[in-house]
mmCIF file with all atom_site columns, C-alpha atoms in Angstrom:
data_model
loop_
_atom_site.group_PDB
_atom_site.id
_atom_site.type_symbol
_atom_site.label_atom_id
_atom_site.label_alt_id
_atom_site.label_comp_id
_atom_site.label_asym_id
_atom_site.label_entity_id
_atom_site.label_seq_id
_atom_site.pdbx_PDB_ins_code
_atom_site.Cartn_x
_atom_site.Cartn_y
_atom_site.Cartn_z
_atom_site.occupancy
_atom_site.B_iso_or_equiv
_atom_site.pdbx_formal_charge
_atom_site.auth_seq_id
_atom_site.auth_comp_id
_atom_site.auth_asym_id
_atom_site.auth_atom_id
_atom_site.pdbx_PDB_model_num
ATOM 1  C CA . VAL A 1 1  ? -56.980 26.180 81.733 1.00 0.00 ? 18  VAL A CA 1
ATOM 2  C CA . ASN A 1 2  ? -58.586 27.752 78.714 1.00 0.00 ? 19  ASN A CA 1
ATOM 3  C CA . ASP A 1 3  ? -58.182 25.469 75.721 1.00 0.00 ? 20  ASP A CA 1
ATOM 4  C CA . ALA A 1 4  ? -60.718 27.314 73.541 1.00 0.00 ? 21  ALA A CA 1
ATOM 5  C CA . PRO A 1 5  ? -59.304 28.311 70.166 1.00 0.00 ? 22  PRO A CA 1
ATOM 6  C CA . ASP A 1 6  ? -59.022 31.991 69.396 1.00 0.00 ? 23  ASP A CA 1
ATOM 7  C CA . SER A 1 7  ? -61.496 31.975 66.529 1.00 0.00 ? 24  SER A CA 1
ATOM 8  C CA . VAL A 1 8  ? -61.568 35.752 66.188 1.00 0.00 ? 25  VAL A CA 1
ATOM 9  C CA . ALA A 1 9  ? -57.837 35.808 65.573 1.00 0.00 ? 26  ALA A CA 1
ATOM 10 C CA . GLU A 1 10 ? -58.237 33.089 62.980 1.00 0.00 ? 27  GLU A CA 1
ATOM 11 C CA . ASP A 1 11 ? -61.127 34.904 61.320 1.00 0.00 ? 28  ASP A CA 1
ATOM 12 C CA . THR A 1 12 ? -59.095 38.062 60.887 1.00 0.00 ? 29  THR A CA 1
ATOM 13 C CA . GLY A 1 13 ? -56.042 36.224 59.618 1.00 0.00 ? 30  GLY A CA 1
ATOM 14 C CA . ASN A 1 14 ? -54.040 36.850 62.783 1.00 0.00 ? 31  ASN A CA 1
ATOM 15 C CA . SER A 1 15 ? -51.248 34.572 61.647 1.00 0.00 ? 32  SER A CA 1
ATOM 16 C CA . SER A 1 16 ? -50.882 36.560 58.444 1.00 0.00 ? 33  SER A CA 1
ATOM 17 C CA . ILE A 1 17 ? -50.105 39.981 59.903 1.00 0.00 ? 34  ILE A CA 1
ATOM 18 C CA . PRO A 1 18 ? -47.359 41.229 57.644 1.00 0.00 ? 35  PRO A CA 1
ATOM 19 C CA . SER A 1 19 ? -44.191 42.516 59.232 1.00 0.00 ? 36  SER A CA 1
ATOM 20 C CA . PHE A 1 20 ? -43.045 45.908 58.089 1.00 0.00 ? 37  PHE A CA 1
ATOM 21 C CA . THR A 1 21 ? -39.548 47.257 58.524 1.00 0.00 ? 38  THR A CA 1
ATOM 22 C CA . TYR A 1 22 ? -41.103 50.703 58.928 1.00 0.00 ? 39  TYR A CA 1
ATOM 23 C CA . ALA A 1 23 ? -41.763 50.523 62.681 1.00 0.00 ? 40  ALA A CA 1
ATOM 24 C CA . GLU A 1 24 ? -44.812 52.786 62.691 1.00 0.00 ? 41  GLU A CA 1
ATOM 25 C CA . ALA A 1 25 ? -46.515 50.659 60.017 1.00 0.00 ? 42  ALA A CA 1
ATOM 26 C CA . ASP A 1 26 ? -45.624 47.457 61.855 1.00 0.00 ? 43  ASP A CA 1
ATOM 27 C CA . GLN A 1 27 ? -47.148 48.776 65.096 1.00 0.00 ? 44  GLN A CA 1
ATOM 28 C CA . PHE A 1 28 ? -50.231 50.015 63.249 1.00 0.00 ? 45  PHE A CA 1
ATOM 29 C CA . ALA A 1 29 ? -50.767 46.595 61.628 1.00 0.00 ? 46  ALA A CA 1
ATOM 30 C CA . LYS A 1 30 ? -50.758 44.871 65.017 1.00 0.00 ? 47  LYS A CA 1
ATOM 31 C CA . GLU A 1 31 ? -53.096 47.418 66.600 1.00 0.00 ? 48  GLU A CA 1
ATOM 32 C CA . TYR A 1 32 ? -55.473 47.415 63.629 1.00 0.00 ? 49  TYR A CA 1
ATOM 33 C CA . GLN A 1 33 ? -55.616 43.618 63.598 1.00 0.00 ? 50  GLN A CA 1
ATOM 34 C CA . THR A 1 34 ? -56.592 43.611 67.288 1.00 0.00 ? 51  THR A CA 1
ATOM 35 C CA . PHE A 1 35 ? -59.194 46.306 66.717 1.00 0.00 ? 52  PHE A CA 1
ATOM 36 C CA . ILE A 1 36 ? -60.766 44.415 63.803 1.00 0.00 ? 53  ILE A CA 1
ATOM 37 C CA . GLY A 1 37 ? -61.096 41.345 66.045 1.00 0.00 ? 54  GLY A CA 1
ATOM 38 C CA . GLU A 1 38 ? -62.868 43.409 68.721 1.00 0.00 ? 55  GLU A CA 1
ATOM 39 C CA . TYR A 1 39 ? -65.109 45.001 66.105 1.00 0.00 ? 56  TYR A CA 1
ATOM 40 C CA . LYS A 1 40 ? -66.087 41.622 64.658 1.00 0.00 ? 57  LYS A CA 1
ATOM 41 C CA . VAL A 1 41 ? -66.975 40.265 68.101 1.00 0.00 ? 58  VAL A CA 1
ATOM 42 C CA . ALA A 1 42 ? -69.101 43.324 68.861 1.00 0.00 ? 59  ALA A CA 1
ATOM 43 C CA . THR A 1 43 ? -70.851 43.041 65.494 1.00 0.00 ? 60  THR A CA 1
ATOM 44 C CA . ALA A 1 44 ? -71.443 39.298 65.873 1.00 0.00 ? 61  ALA A CA 1
ATOM 45 C CA . ASN A 1 45 ? -72.959 39.859 69.320 1.00 0.00 ? 62  ASN A CA 1
ATOM 46 C CA . ASN A 1 46 ? -74.903 42.919 68.169 1.00 0.00 ? 63  ASN A CA 1
ATOM 47 C CA . ASP A 1 47 ? -73.293 44.803 71.065 1.00 0.00 ? 64  ASP A CA 1
ATOM 48 C CA . THR A 1 48 ? -74.456 48.365 70.414 1.00 0.00 ? 65  THR A CA 1
ATOM 49 C CA . GLN A 1 49 ? -72.532 49.763 73.406 1.00 0.00 ? 66  GLN A CA 1
ATOM 50 C CA . ALA A 1 50 ? -69.261 48.307 72.182 1.00 0.00 ? 67  ALA A CA 1
ATOM 51 C CA . LEU A 1 51 ? -69.948 49.384 68.593 1.00 0.00 ? 68  LEU A CA 1
ATOM 52 C CA . LYS A 1 52 ? -70.671 52.918 69.797 1.00 0.00 ? 69  LYS A CA 1
ATOM 53 C CA . SER A 1 53 ? -67.259 53.095 71.477 1.00 0.00 ? 70  SER A CA 1
ATOM 54 C CA . LEU A 1 54 ? -65.482 51.361 68.583 1.00 0.00 ? 71  LEU A CA 1
ATOM 55 C CA . GLY A 1 55 ? -66.900 53.733 65.944 1.00 0.00 ? 72  GLY A CA 1
ATOM 56 C CA . PRO A 1 56 ? -64.571 56.658 66.726 1.00 0.00 ? 73  PRO A CA 1
ATOM 57 C CA . LYS A 1 57 ? -61.630 54.239 66.928 1.00 0.00 ? 74  LYS A CA 1
ATOM 58 C CA . LEU A 1 58 ? -62.467 52.988 63.437 1.00 0.00 ? 75  LEU A CA 1
ATOM 59 C CA . ASN A 1 59 ? -62.363 56.548 62.117 1.00 0.00 ? 76  ASN A CA 1
ATOM 60 C CA . ASP A 1 60 ? -59.013 57.064 63.825 1.00 0.00 ? 77  ASP A CA 1
ATOM 61 C CA . PHE A 1 61 ? -57.550 53.878 62.326 1.00 0.00 ? 78  PHE A CA 1
ATOM 62 C CA . GLN A 1 62 ? -58.743 54.866 58.865 1.00 0.00 ? 79  GLN A CA 1
ATOM 63 C CA . LYS A 1 63 ? -57.171 58.327 59.176 1.00 0.00 ? 80  LYS A CA 1
ATOM 64 C CA . ARG A 1 64 ? -53.935 56.805 60.475 1.00 0.00 ? 81  ARG A CA 1
ATOM 65 C CA . ALA A 1 65 ? -53.859 54.347 57.570 1.00 0.00 ? 82  ALA A CA 1
ATOM 66 C CA . VAL A 1 66 ? -54.156 57.178 55.049 1.00 0.00 ? 83  VAL A CA 1
ATOM 67 C CA . GLU A 1 67 ? -51.417 59.188 56.750 1.00 0.00 ? 84  GLU A CA 1
ATOM 68 C CA . LEU A 1 68 ? -49.116 56.178 57.069 1.00 0.00 ? 85  LEU A CA 1
ATOM 69 C CA . SER A 1 69 ? -49.550 55.226 53.431 1.00 0.00 ? 86  SER A CA 1
ATOM 70 C CA . LYS A 1 70 ? -48.131 58.639 52.523 1.00 0.00 ? 87  LYS A CA 1
ATOM 71 C CA . ARG A 1 71 ? -45.018 58.103 54.662 1.00 0.00 ? 88  ARG A CA 1
ATOM 72 C CA . ILE A 1 72 ? -44.297 54.397 54.357 1.00 0.00 ? 89  ILE A CA 1
ATOM 73 C CA . PRO A 1 73 ? -41.279 53.492 52.208 1.00 0.00 ? 90  PRO A CA 1
ATOM 74 C CA . GLN A 1 74 ? -42.225 52.686 48.637 1.00 0.00 ? 91  GLN A CA 1
ATOM 75 C CA . GLU A 1 75 ? -40.986 49.089 48.868 1.00 0.00 ? 92  GLU A CA 1
ATOM 76 C CA . GLU A 1 76 ? -43.577 48.394 51.581 1.00 0.00 ? 93  GLU A CA 1
ATOM 77 C CA . ALA A 1 77 ? -46.403 50.592 50.309 1.00 0.00 ? 94  ALA A CA 1
ATOM 78 C CA . VAL A 1 78 ? -48.163 47.918 48.256 1.00 0.00 ? 95  VAL A CA 1
ATOM 79 C CA . ALA A 1 79 ? -48.084 45.342 51.047 1.00 0.00 ? 96  ALA A CA 1
ATOM 80 C CA . PHE A 1 80 ? -49.337 47.929 53.540 1.00 0.00 ? 97  PHE A CA 1
ATOM 81 C CA . GLN A 1 81 ? -52.211 48.946 51.283 1.00 0.00 ? 98  GLN A CA 1
ATOM 82 C CA . GLU A 1 82 ? -53.137 45.298 50.691 1.00 0.00 ? 99  GLU A CA 1
ATOM 83 C CA . PHE A 1 83 ? -53.164 44.692 54.452 1.00 0.00 ? 100 PHE A CA 1
ATOM 84 C CA . VAL A 1 84 ? -55.420 47.701 55.098 1.00 0.00 ? 101 VAL A CA 1
ATOM 85 C CA . SER A 1 85 ? -57.782 46.637 52.303 1.00 0.00 ? 102 SER A CA 1
ATOM 86 C CA . LYS A 1 86 ? -57.941 43.090 53.665 1.00 0.00 ? 103 LYS A CA 1
ATOM 87 C CA . MET A 1 87 ? -58.781 44.355 57.145 1.00 0.00 ? 104 MET A CA 1
ATOM 88 C CA . GLU A 1 88 ? -61.480 46.666 55.828 1.00 0.00 ? 105 GLU A CA 1
ATOM 89 C CA . MET A 1 89 ? -63.175 43.711 54.150 1.00 0.00 ? 106 MET A CA 1
ATOM 90 C CA . TYR A 1 90 ? -63.887 42.360 57.651 1.00 0.00 ? 107 TYR A CA 1
ATOM 91 C CA . LEU A 1 91 ? -65.845 45.519 58.451 1.00 0.00 ? 108 LEU A CA 1
ATOM 92 C CA . LYS A 1 92 ? -68.473 44.940 55.775 1.00 0.00 ? 109 LYS A CA 1
#
């Protein structure tokens, strides 16, 4: 039995993933949150192999975020942009 807390999820605010009614944005938020957790672990462990494979994924997520922000309904646009900005803070 693994009783260890999921500290990476806590560090990236896993419980605060916003829900979007726009399905594509909702799916993106979940995937991006998971990716950020993996990226943080690789960075913390100075895992150059993992970071090398995660680099192209980061570029893809950033491109997808830009494209999605053009299509997302206006009532969710601000929340989506805030989510993306919050996640990018974890990359610094």
